[in-house]
Coordinates of C-alpha atoms in Angstrom, one line a residue:
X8 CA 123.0 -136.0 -92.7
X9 CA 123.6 -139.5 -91.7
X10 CA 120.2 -141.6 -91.4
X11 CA 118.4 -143.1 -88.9
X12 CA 119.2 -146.2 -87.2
X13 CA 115.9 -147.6 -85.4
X14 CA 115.6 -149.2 -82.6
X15 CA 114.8 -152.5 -83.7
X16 CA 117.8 -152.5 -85.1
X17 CA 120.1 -151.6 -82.3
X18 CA 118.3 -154.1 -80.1
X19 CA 119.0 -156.9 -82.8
X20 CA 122.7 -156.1 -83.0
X21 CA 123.0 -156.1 -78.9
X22 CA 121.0 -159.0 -78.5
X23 CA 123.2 -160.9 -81.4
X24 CA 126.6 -159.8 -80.0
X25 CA 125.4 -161.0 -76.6
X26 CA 124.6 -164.4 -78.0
X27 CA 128.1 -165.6 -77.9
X28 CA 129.7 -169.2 -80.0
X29 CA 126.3 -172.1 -80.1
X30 CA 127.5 -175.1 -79.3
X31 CA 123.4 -176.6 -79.3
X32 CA 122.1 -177.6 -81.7
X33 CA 118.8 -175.4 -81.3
X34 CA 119.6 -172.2 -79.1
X35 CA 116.3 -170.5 -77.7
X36 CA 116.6 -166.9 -76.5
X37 CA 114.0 -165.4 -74.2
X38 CA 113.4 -162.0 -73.6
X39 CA 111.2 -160.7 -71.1
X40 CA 110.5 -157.2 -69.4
X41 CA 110.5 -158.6 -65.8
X42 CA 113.0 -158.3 -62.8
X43 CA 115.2 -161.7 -62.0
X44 CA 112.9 -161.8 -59.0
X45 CA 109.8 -162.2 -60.3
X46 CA 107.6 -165.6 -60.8
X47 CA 108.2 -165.0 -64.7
X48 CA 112.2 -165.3 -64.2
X49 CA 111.6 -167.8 -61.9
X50 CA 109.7 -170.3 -63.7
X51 CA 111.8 -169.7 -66.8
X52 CA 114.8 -170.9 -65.1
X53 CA 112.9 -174.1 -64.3
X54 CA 112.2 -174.2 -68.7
X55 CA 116.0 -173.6 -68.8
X56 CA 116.8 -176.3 -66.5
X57 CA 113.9 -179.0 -67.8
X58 CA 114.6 -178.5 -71.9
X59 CA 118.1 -178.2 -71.4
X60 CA 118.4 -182.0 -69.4
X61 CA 115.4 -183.4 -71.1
X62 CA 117.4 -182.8 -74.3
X63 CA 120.9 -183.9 -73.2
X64 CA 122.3 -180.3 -73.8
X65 CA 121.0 -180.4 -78.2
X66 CA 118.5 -177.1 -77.1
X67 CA 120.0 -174.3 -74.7
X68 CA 117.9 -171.9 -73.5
X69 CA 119.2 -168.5 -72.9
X70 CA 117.3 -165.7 -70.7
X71 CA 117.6 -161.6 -71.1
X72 CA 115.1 -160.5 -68.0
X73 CA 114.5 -157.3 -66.8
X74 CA 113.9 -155.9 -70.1
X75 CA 117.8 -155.7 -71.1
X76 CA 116.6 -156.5 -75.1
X77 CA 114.0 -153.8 -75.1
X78 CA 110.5 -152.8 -74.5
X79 CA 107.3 -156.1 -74.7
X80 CA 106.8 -154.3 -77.8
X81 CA 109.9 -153.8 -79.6
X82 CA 110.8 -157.8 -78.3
X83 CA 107.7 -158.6 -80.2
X84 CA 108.9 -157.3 -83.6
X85 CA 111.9 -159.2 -82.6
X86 CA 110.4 -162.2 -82.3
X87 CA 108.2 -161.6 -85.6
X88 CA 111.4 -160.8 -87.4
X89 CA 112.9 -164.0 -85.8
X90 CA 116.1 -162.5 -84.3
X91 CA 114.3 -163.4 -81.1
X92 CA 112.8 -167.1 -80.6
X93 CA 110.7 -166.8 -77.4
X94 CA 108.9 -163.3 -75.2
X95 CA 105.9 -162.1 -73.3
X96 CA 103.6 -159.7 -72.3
X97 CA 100.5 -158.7 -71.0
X98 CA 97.8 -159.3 -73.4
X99 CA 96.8 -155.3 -73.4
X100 CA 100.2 -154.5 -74.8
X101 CA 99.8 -156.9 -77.6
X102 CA 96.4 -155.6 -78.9
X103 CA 98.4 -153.5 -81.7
X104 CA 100.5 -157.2 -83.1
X105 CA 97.1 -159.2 -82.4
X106 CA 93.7 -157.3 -82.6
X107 CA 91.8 -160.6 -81.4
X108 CA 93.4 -159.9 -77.8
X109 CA 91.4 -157.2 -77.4
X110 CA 88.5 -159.2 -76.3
X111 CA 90.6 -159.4 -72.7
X112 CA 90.6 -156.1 -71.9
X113 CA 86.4 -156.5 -71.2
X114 CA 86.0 -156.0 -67.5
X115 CA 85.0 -158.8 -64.9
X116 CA 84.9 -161.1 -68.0
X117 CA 85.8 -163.7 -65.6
X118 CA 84.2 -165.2 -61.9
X119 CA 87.8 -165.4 -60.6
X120 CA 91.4 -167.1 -61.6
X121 CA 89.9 -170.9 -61.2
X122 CA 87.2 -169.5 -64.1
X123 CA 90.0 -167.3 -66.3
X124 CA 92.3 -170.4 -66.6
X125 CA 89.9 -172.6 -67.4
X126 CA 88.8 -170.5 -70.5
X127 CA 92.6 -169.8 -71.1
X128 CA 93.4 -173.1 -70.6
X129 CA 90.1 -174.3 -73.3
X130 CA 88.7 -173.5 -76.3
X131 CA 89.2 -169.6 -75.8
X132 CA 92.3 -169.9 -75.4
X133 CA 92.8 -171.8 -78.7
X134 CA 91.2 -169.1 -80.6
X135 CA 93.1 -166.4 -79.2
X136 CA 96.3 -168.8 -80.0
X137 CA 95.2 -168.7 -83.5
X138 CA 94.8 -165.5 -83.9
X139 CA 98.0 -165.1 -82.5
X140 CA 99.7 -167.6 -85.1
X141 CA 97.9 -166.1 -88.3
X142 CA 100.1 -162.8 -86.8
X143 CA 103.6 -165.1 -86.9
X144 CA 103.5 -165.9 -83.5
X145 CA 103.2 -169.7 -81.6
X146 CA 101.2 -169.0 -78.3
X147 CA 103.1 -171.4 -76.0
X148 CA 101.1 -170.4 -72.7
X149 CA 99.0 -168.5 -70.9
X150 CA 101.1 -166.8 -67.7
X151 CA 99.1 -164.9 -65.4
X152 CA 99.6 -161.9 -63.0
X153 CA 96.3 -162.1 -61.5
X154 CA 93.4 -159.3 -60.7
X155 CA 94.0 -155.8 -60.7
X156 CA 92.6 -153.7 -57.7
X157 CA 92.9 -150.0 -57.2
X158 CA 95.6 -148.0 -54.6
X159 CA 94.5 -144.7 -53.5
X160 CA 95.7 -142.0 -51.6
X161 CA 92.6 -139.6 -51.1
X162 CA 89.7 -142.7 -50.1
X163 CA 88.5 -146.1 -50.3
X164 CA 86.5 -147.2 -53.3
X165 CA 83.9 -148.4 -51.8
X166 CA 80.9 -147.1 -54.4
X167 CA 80.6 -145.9 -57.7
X168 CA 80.1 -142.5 -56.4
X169 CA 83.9 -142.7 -55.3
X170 CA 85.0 -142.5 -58.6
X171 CA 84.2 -139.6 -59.2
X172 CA 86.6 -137.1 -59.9
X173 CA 89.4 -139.8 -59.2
X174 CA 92.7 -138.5 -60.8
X175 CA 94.3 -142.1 -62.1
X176 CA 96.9 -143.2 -63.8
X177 CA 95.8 -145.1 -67.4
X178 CA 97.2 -147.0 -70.1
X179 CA 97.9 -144.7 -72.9
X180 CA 95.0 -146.7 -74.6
X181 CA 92.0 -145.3 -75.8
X182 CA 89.4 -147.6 -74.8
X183 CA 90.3 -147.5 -71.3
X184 CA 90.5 -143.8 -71.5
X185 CA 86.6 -143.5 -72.3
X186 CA 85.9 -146.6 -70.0
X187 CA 87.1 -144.8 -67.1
X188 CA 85.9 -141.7 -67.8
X189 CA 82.5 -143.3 -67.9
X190 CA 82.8 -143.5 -64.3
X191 CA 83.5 -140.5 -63.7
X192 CA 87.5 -140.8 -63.1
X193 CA 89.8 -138.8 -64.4
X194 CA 92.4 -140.9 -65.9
X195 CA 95.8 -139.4 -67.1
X196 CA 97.4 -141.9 -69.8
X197 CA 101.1 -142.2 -68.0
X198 CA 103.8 -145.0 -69.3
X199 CA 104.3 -147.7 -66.5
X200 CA 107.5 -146.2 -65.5
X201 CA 105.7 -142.4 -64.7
X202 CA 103.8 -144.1 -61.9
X203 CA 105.9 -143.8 -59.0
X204 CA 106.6 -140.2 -59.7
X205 CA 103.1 -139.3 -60.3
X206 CA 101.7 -140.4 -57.1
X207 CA 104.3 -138.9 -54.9
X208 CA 104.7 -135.6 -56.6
X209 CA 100.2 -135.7 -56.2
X210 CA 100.0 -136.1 -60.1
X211 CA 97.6 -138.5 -59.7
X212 CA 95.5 -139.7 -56.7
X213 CA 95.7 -143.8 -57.2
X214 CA 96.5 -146.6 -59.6
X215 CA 95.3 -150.2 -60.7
X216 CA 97.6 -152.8 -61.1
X217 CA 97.5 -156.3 -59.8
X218 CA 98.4 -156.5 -55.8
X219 CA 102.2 -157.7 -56.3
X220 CA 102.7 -154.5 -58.4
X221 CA 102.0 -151.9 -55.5
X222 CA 104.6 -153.6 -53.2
X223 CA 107.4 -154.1 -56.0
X224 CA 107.2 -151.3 -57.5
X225 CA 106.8 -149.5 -54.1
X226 CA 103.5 -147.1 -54.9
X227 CA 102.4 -147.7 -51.4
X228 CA 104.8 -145.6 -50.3
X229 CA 102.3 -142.6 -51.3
X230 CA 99.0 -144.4 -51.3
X231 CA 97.2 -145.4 -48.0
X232 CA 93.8 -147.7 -49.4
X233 CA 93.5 -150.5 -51.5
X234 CA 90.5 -151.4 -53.1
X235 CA 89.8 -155.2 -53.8
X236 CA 87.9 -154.2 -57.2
X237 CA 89.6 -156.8 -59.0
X238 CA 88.3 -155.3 -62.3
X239 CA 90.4 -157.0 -65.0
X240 CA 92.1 -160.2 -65.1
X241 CA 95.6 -159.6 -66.3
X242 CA 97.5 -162.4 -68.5
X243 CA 100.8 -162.3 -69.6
X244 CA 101.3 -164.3 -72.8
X245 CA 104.3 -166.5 -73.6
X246 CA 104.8 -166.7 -77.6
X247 CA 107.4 -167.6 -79.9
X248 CA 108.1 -166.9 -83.5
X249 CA 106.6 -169.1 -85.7
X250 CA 108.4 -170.0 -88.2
X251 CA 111.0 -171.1 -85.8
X252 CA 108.3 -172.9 -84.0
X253 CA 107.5 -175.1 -87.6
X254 CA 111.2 -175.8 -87.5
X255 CA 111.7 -177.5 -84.6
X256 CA 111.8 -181.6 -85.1
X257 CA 108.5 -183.3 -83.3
X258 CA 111.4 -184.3 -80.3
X259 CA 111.9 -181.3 -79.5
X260 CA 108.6 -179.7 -79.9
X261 CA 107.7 -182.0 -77.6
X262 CA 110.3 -181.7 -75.2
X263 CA 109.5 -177.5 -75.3
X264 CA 105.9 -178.4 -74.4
X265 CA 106.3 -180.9 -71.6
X266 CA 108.8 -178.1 -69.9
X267 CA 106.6 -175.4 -71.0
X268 CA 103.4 -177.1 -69.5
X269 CA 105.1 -177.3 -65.8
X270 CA 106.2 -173.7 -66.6
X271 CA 102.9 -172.2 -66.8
X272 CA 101.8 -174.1 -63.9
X273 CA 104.6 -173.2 -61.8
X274 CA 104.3 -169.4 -62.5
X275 CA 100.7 -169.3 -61.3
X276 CA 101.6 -171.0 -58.5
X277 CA 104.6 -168.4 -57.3
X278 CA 102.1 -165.6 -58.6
X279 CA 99.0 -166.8 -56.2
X280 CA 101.9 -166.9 -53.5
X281 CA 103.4 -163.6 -54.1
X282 CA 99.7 -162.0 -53.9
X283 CA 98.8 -163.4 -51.0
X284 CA 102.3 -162.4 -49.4
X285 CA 101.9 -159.0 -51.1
X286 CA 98.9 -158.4 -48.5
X287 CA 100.2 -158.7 -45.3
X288 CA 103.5 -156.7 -46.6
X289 CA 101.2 -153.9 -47.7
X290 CA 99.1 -154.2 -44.2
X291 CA 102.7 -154.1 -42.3
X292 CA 103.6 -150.5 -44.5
X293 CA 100.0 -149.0 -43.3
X294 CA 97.6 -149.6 -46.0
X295 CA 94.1 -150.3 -45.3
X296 CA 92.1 -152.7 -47.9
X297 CA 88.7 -153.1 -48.4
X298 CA 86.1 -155.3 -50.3
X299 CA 83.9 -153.7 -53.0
X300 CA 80.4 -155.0 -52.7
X301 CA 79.2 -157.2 -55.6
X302 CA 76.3 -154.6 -56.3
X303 CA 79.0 -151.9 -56.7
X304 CA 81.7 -153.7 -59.0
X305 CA 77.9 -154.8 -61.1
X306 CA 77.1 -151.2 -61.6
X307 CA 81.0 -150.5 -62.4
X308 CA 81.3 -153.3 -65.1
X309 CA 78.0 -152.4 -66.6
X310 CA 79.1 -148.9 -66.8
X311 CA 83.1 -149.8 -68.0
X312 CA 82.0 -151.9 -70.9
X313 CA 79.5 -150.4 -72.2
X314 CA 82.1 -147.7 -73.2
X315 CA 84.7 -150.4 -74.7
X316 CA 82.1 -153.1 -75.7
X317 CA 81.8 -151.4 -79.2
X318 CA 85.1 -150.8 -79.6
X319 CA 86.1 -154.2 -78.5
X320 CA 83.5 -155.7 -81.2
X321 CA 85.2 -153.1 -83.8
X322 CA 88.2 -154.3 -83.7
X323 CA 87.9 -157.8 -83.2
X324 CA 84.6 -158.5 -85.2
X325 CA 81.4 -159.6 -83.9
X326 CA 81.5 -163.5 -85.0
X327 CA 85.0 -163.9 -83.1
X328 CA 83.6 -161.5 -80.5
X329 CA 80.5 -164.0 -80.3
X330 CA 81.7 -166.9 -80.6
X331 CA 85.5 -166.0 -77.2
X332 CA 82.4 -165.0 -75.4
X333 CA 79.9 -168.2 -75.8
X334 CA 83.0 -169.8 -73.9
X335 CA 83.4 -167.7 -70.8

C-alpha cells in the first residue's frame, strides 16, 4: 500500500514547478485566496509594480490569486515552512496558527473603520504583529474587507427578537456557534463555498459577510433584505515568513515597506469603493436594506460576547486580553 502524499506537499511541488528560472536576485511569491478582480489582486499588482522599479528589477514579485496554491490555511503552512515568502487571510482563519487573533473575533469591538485602523494601525496592532512573529510569521499589514451585515431571505433584522429561530450559515468555529445560538439563531457551520447552494436549495435562511461578498459571490440572487448590523469588523492580514523576512538586506526591507505601506492604503481605498458600489448594485437586483437601531445591535453585542468573551480570554490569556483591549 503506497503512503500518503499530503497536501502540503503537492501544493509545494506545484507552486515550485510554476516558479520557473530566477533571474532576481530576491524572488517574492504571493499567494492569496482572492479572484484577479478583487481590491487584494489589485493592490498587489501595485506592490509588484513599486518593489520591482524601486529595486531596478534585484526583487520580482510573483502573484498566484484566486487560490491556485491552496486553501488561506494550507498557504500559511507554506509560508511557515518557507516554500512560500508572502499570503493572507482573514484574521478568523488564522486563530488556529496565531491564538492571539482571537481577540478580533469580539463583536462591535470597534466604533467604525476610521476607529478599527487606527487600533490596527497603533499599538494593537503591534501586539497582534508580535504574536504573529513569535508563530514564524512577519505581519506586513493590516488589509481590510470591512463590516459584515446580515442577507436574509425570510425578514429584516430589525430586533433581537428577529433572530430567533434564524437558520444561518456559520463558520465551522465553535465560538461563533454558541455566540449565535445565544441569540437565538440557528447557525449551521457550512465551508465558504456551501453558501450559495445552501440559500438557494432553502438550507439556510441568510448569511453574514461583508457587503461586497453578497454581490460577488451572487447570494442575492436568493436573499431579498439586508441588514446593516455591521457586527464584526473583518481584516485580512498580510504576513510573510520570517526567517525570509530577517534575510532580506535593510535596502530592501525598506524598499518592501515603502511599497507595502501605499499597498495597504490603496486596498482600503478600492474596498470602501467597492462597498459603497456593492449597494446600489444590490438595490438595482431588488434587495431592500435596513438600519439596525443602536439599542438593538447593544443588546446583540451584549448578548454575542458574553458567549465568546470567556473563550476569547481562554485562549488568548487575560493580561494580553487586557492589555489589546485598553487600546480600543
Amino acid at each position: 500500500m503506497k503512503p500518503a502524499i499530503s497536501s502540503s506537499l503537492v501544493l509545494t511541488a506545484c507552486l515550485m514547478a510554476s516558479a520557473g528560472p530566477a533571474l532576481a536576485d530576491t524572488v517574492i511569491r504571493i499567494g492569496h485566496a482572492t479572484p484577479e478582480s478583487s481590491p487584494i489582486h489589485q493592490s498587489l499588482l501595485h506592490f509588484q509594480e513599486s518593489v520591482e522599479e524601486a529595486s531596478e528589477g534585484d526583487i520580482e514579485v510573483k502573484l498566484y490569486p484566486g487560490g491556485q496554491i491552496g486553501s488561506v490555511n494550507e498557504m500559511t503552512e507554506l509560508v511557515q515552512s518557507g516554500n512560500l515568502q508572502m499570503t493572507m487571510g482573514a484574521s478568523v482563519l488564522l486563530t488556529s496558527a496565531v491564538p492571539e487573533l482571537s481577540v478580533l473575533d469580539h463583536f462591535y469591538l470597534f466604533d467604525d473603520v476610521a476607529h478599527a485602523r487606527r487600533v490596527l494601525d497603533g499599538e494593537g496592532g503591534d501586539m497582534l504583529s508580535k504574536a504573529m512573529a513569535d508563530k514564524g510569521l512577519q505581519s506586513i499589514g493590516f488589509f481590510e474587507r470591512g463590516f459584515r451585515h446580515f442577507s436574509t431571505s425570510t425578514e429584516p433584522l430589525d430586533s433581537f427578537e428577529s433572530f430567533q429561530g434564524l437558520r444561518m450559515r456559520s463558520a465551522s468555529n465553535p465560538a461563533q456557534i454558541e455566540a449565535w445560538r445565544a441569540v437565538g439563531a440557528a447557525p449551521m457551520p457550512l465551508d465558504w463555498g456551501e453558501i450559495y447552494t445552501s440559500l438557494q436549495q432553502g438550507l439556510i435562511d441568510g448569511q453574514e459577510s461583508a457587503l461586497s461578498s453578497i454581490y460577488i459571490e451572487r447570494f442575492f440572487e436568493a436573499q431579498d433584505y439586508v441588514s446593516l448590523t455591521g457586527h464584526i469588523y473583518t481584516t485580512e492580514i498580510w504576513y510573510a515568513n520570517r526567517s525570509f523576512w530577517e534575510e532580506l538586506d535593510d535596502e530592501s526591507r525598506a524598499i518592501i515597506n515603502a511599497a507595502a505601506e501605499e499597498t495597504v492604503a490603496l486596498q482600503r481605498e478600492l474596498t470602501q469603493q467597492q462597498n459603497r458600489d456593492t449597494v446600489a448594485l444590490l438595490e438595482e437586483e431588488g434587495l431592500e436594506f435596513n438600519e439596525v437601531d443602536a439599542e438593538v445591535k447593544s443588546a446583540l453585542g451584549e448578548a454575542l460576547n458574553g458567549a465568546v468573551d470567556e473563550a476569547i480570554i481562554e485562549r488568548v490569556g487575560n493580561e494580553f486580553y487586557t492589555e489589546f483591549m485598553s487600546h480600543i
